[in-house]
mmCIF file of C-alpha atoms in Angstrom:
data_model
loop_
_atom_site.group_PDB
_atom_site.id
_atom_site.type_symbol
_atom_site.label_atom_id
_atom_site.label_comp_id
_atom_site.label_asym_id
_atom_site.label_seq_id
_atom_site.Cartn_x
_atom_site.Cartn_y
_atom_site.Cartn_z
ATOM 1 C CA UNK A 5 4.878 -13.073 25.710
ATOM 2 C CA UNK A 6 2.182 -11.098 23.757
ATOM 3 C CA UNK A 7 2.964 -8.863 20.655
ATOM 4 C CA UNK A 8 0.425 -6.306 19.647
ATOM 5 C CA UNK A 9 0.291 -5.715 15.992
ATOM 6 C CA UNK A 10 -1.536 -2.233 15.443
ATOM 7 C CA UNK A 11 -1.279 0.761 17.415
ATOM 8 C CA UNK A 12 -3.388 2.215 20.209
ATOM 9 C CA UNK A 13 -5.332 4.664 18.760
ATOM 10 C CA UNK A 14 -6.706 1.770 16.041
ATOM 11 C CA UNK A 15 -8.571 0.027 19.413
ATOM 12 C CA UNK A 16 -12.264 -0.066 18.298
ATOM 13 C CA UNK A 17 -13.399 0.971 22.311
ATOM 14 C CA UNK A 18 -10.328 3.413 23.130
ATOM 15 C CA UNK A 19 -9.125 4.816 19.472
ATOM 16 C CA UNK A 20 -9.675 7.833 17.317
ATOM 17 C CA UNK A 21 -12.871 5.940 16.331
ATOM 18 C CA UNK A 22 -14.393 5.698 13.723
ATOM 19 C CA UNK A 23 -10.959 5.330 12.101
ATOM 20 C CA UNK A 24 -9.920 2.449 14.566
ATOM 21 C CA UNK A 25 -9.875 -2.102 13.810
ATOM 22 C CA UNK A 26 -12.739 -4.384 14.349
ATOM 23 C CA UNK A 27 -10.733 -5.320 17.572
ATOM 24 C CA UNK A 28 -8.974 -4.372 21.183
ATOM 25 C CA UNK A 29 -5.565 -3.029 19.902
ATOM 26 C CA UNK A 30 -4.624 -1.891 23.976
ATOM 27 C CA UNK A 31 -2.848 -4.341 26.564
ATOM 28 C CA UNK A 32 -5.789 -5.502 28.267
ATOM 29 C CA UNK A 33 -6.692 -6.959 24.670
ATOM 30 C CA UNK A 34 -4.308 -9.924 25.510
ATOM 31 C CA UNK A 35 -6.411 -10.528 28.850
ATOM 32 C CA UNK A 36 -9.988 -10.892 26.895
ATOM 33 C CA UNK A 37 -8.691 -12.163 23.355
ATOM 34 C CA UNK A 38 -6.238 -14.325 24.576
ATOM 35 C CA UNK A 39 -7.976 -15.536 28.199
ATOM 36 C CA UNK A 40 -4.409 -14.246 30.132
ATOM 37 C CA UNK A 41 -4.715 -13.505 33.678
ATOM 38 C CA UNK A 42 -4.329 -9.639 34.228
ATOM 39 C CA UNK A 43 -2.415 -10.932 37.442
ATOM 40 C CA UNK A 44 -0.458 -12.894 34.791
ATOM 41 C CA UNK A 45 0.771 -9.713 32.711
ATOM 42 C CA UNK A 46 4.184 -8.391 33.868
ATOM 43 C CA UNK A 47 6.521 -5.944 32.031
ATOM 44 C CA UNK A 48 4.062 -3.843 29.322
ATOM 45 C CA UNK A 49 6.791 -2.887 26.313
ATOM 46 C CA UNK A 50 5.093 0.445 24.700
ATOM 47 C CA UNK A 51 7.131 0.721 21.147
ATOM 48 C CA UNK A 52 7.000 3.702 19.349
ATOM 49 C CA UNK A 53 9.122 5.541 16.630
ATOM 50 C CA UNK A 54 10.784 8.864 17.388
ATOM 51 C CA UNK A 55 7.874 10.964 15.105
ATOM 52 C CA UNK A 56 4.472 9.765 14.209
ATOM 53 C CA UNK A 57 3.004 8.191 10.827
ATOM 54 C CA UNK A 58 -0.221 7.105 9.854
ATOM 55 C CA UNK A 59 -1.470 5.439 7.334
ATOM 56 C CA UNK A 60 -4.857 6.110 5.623
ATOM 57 C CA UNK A 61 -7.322 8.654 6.582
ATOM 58 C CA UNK A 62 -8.012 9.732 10.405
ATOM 59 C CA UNK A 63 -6.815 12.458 12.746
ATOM 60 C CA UNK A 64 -3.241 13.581 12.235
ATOM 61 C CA UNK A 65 -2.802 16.595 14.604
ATOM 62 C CA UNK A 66 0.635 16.562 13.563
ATOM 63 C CA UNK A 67 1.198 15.726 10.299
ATOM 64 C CA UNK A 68 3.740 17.595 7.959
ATOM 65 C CA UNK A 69 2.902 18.412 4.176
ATOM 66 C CA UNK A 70 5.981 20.423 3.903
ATOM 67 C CA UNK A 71 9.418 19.499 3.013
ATOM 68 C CA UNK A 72 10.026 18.233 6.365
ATOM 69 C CA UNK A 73 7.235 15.672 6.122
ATOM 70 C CA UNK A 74 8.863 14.749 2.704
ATOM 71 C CA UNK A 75 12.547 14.325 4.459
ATOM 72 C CA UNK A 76 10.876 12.158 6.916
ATOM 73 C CA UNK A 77 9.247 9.715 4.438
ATOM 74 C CA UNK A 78 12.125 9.134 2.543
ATOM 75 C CA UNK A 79 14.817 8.583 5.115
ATOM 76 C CA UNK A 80 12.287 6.226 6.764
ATOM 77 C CA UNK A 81 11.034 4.231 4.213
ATOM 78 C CA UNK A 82 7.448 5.185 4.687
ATOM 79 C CA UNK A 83 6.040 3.533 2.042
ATOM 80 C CA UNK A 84 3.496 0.305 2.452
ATOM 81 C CA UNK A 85 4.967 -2.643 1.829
ATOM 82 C CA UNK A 86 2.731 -4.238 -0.351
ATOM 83 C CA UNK A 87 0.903 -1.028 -1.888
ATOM 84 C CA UNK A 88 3.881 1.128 -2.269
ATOM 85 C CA UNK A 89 1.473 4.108 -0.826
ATOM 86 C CA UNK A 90 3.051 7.129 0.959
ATOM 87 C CA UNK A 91 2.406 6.859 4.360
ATOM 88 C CA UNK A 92 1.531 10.116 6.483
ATOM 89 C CA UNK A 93 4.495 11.709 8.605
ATOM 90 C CA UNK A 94 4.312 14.604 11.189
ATOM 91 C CA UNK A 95 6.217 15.264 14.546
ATOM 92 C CA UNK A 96 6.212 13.191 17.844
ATOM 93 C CA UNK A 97 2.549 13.578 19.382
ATOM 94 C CA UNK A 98 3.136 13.400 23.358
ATOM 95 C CA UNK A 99 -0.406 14.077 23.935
ATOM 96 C CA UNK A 100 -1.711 10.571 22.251
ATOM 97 C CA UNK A 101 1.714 9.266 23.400
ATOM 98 C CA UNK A 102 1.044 9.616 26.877
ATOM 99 C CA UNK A 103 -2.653 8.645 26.537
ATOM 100 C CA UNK A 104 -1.417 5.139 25.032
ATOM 101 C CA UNK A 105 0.976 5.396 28.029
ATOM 102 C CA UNK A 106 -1.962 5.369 30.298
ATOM 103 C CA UNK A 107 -4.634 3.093 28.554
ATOM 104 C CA UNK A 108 -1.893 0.221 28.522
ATOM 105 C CA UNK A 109 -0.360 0.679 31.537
ATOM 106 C CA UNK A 110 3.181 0.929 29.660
ATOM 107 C CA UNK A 111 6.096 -0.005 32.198
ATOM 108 C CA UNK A 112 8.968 0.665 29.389
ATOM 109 C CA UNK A 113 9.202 2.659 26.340
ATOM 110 C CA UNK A 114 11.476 1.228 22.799
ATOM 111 C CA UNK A 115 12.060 4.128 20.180
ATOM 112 C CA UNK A 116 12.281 3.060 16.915
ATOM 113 C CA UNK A 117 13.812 4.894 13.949
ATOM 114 C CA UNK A 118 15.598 7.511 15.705
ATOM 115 C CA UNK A 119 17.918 7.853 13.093
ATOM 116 C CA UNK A 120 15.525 8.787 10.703
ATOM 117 C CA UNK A 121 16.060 12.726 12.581
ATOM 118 C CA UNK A 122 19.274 12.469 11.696
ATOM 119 C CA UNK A 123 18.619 15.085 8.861
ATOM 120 C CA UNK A 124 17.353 17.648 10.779
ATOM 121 C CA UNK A 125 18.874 20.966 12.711
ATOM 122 C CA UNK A 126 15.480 21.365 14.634
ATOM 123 C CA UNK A 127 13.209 18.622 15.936
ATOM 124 C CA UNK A 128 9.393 19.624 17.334
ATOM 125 C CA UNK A 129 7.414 17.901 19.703
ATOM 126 C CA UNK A 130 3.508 18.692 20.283
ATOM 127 C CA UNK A 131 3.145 18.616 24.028
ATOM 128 C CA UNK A 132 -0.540 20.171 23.714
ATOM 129 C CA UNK A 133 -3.429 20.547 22.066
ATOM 130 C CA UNK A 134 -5.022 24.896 21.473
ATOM 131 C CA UNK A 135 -8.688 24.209 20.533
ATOM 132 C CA UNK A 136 -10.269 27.496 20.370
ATOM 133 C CA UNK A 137 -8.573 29.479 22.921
ATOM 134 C CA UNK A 138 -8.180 25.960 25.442
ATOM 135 C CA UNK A 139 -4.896 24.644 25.431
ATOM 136 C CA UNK A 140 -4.617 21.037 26.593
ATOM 137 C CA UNK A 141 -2.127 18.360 27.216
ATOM 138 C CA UNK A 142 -5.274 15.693 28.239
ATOM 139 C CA UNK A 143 -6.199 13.884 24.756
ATOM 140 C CA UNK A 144 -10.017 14.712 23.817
ATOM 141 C CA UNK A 145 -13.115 12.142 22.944
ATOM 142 C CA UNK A 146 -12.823 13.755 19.649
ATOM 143 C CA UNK A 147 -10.361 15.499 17.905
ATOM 144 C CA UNK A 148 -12.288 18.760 16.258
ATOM 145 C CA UNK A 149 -11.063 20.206 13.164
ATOM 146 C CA UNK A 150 -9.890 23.252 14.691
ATOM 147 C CA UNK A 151 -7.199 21.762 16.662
ATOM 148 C CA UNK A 152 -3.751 23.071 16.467
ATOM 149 C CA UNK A 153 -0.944 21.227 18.120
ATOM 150 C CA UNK A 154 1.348 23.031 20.624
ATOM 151 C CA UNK A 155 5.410 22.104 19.853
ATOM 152 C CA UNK A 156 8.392 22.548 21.947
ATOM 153 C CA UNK A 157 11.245 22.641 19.806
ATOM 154 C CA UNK A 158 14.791 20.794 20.785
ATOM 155 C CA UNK A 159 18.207 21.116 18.757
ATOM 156 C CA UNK A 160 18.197 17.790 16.433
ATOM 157 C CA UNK A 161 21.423 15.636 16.141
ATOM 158 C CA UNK A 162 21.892 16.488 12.653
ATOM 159 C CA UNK A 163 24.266 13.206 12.168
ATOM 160 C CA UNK A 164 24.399 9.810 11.021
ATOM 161 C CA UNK A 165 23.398 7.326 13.994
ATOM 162 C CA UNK A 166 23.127 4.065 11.967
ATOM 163 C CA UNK A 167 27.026 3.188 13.172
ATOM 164 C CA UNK A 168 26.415 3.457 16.703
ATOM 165 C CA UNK A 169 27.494 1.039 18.751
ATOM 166 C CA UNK A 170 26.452 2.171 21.907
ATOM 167 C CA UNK A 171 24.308 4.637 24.462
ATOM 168 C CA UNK A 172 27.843 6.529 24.936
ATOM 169 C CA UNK A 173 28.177 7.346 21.553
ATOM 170 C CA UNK A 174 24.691 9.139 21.441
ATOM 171 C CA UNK A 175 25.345 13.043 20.582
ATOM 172 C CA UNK A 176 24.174 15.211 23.135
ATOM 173 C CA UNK A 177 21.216 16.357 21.265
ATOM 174 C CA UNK A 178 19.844 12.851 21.563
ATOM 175 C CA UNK A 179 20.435 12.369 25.332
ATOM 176 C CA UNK A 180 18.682 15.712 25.325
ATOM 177 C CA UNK A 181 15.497 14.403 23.186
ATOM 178 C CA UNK A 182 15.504 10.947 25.051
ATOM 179 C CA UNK A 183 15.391 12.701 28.982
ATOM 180 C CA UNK A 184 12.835 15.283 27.878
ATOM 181 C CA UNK A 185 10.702 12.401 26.327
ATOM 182 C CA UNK A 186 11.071 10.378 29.807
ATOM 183 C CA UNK A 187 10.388 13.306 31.821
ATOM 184 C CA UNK A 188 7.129 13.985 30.235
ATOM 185 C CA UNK A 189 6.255 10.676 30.193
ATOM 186 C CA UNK A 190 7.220 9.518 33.250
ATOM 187 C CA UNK A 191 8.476 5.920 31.869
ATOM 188 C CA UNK A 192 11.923 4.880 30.622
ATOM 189 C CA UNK A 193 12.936 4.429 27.215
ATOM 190 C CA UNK A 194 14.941 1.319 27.750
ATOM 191 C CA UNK A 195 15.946 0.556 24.039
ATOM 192 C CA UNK A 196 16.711 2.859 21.144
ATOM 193 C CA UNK A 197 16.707 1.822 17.256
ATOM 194 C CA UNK A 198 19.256 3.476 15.256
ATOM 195 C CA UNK A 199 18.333 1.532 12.172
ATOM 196 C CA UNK A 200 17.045 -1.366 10.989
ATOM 197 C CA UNK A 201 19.526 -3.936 12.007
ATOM 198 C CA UNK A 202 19.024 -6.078 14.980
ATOM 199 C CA UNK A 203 23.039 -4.495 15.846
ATOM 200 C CA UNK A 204 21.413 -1.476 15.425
ATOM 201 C CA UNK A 205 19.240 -2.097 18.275
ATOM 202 C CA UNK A 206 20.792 -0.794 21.501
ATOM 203 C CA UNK A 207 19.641 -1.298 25.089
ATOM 204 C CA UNK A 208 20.183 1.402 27.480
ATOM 205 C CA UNK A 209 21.390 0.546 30.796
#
């Protein structure tokens, strides 16, 4: 079993260079840093939380500097560990979602932190990209400075989720969010985090 410890768009060959590592972030990493067999690799576990963050500078197509983006960093914690610095939150990005989907050949999806929406009525999802007057759901080279992301909005849950025990207990609105999100991405979410305990971890059957 290989972990990877940054995400996808951080890969020095395949990220939103030049804001990316020194190193191969992506799946296929394991295969030339770690001299595995791609014959070798099995399951590919793509783990991502239920809206986006960043930290430092780089392209954010989604990021919030409203009250919502405020709501999400302090439910969630975003803060760095060490540095205590406000990390950058914005809305689920399914355009770089599903281009990390591709690149790594992801075979099952884990969403972290879906309980951090708990506080909101409304949850958006950018499923393109307008550039100009283009509108595209294929991730560019570059991301210019005019680019606007395109959101579908979905009724939020608007509860507590932390006490879940179970997929049956998940409000509608959440089955809702989790079945568009496969849909669109073609690849089941297998496990959902509802917070940060490991009993808060629940595997969908």
């Amino acid at each position: 079993m290989a972990e990877g410890a940054q995400g996808t768009l951080l890969d020095i060959d395949f990220g939103s260079y030049p804001f990316v590592t020194s190193s191969n972030t992506v799946c296929a990493g394991a295969c030339i840093g770690m001299g595995i067999s791609p014959r070798s690799i099995g399951e590919v576990y793509g783990i991502f939380k239920a809206y986006c963050t960043r930290v430092g500078s780089g392209p954010f197509p989604t990021e919030l500097f409203d009250e919502d983006g405020d709501k999400m960093r302090e439910h969630g914690h975003e803060f760095g560990s060490t540095t205590g610095r406000p990390r950058r939150c914005g809305w689920l990005d399914l355009v770089a979602l599903k281009y990390s989907v591709m690149v790594n050949g992801v075979t099952k999806l884990i969403m972290m932190k879906s309980d951090v929406l708990g506080c909101f009525e409304t949850i958006k999802i950018a499923t393109a990209y307008k550039i100009g007057d283009t509108v595209t759901e294929e991730f560019p080279f570059e991301l210019p400075e005019n680019l606007e992301p395109v959101y579908k909005e979905l009724p939020g849950w608007n509860c507590d989720l932390t006490s879940l025990k179970s997929e049956d207990e998940f409000p509608q609105q959440l089955k809702d969010y989790i079945k568009f999100l496969e849909d669109e991405l073609e690849v089941p979410i297998t496990i959902v985090s509802v917070g940060p305990d490991r009993e808060q971890t629940i595997v969908r059957e």
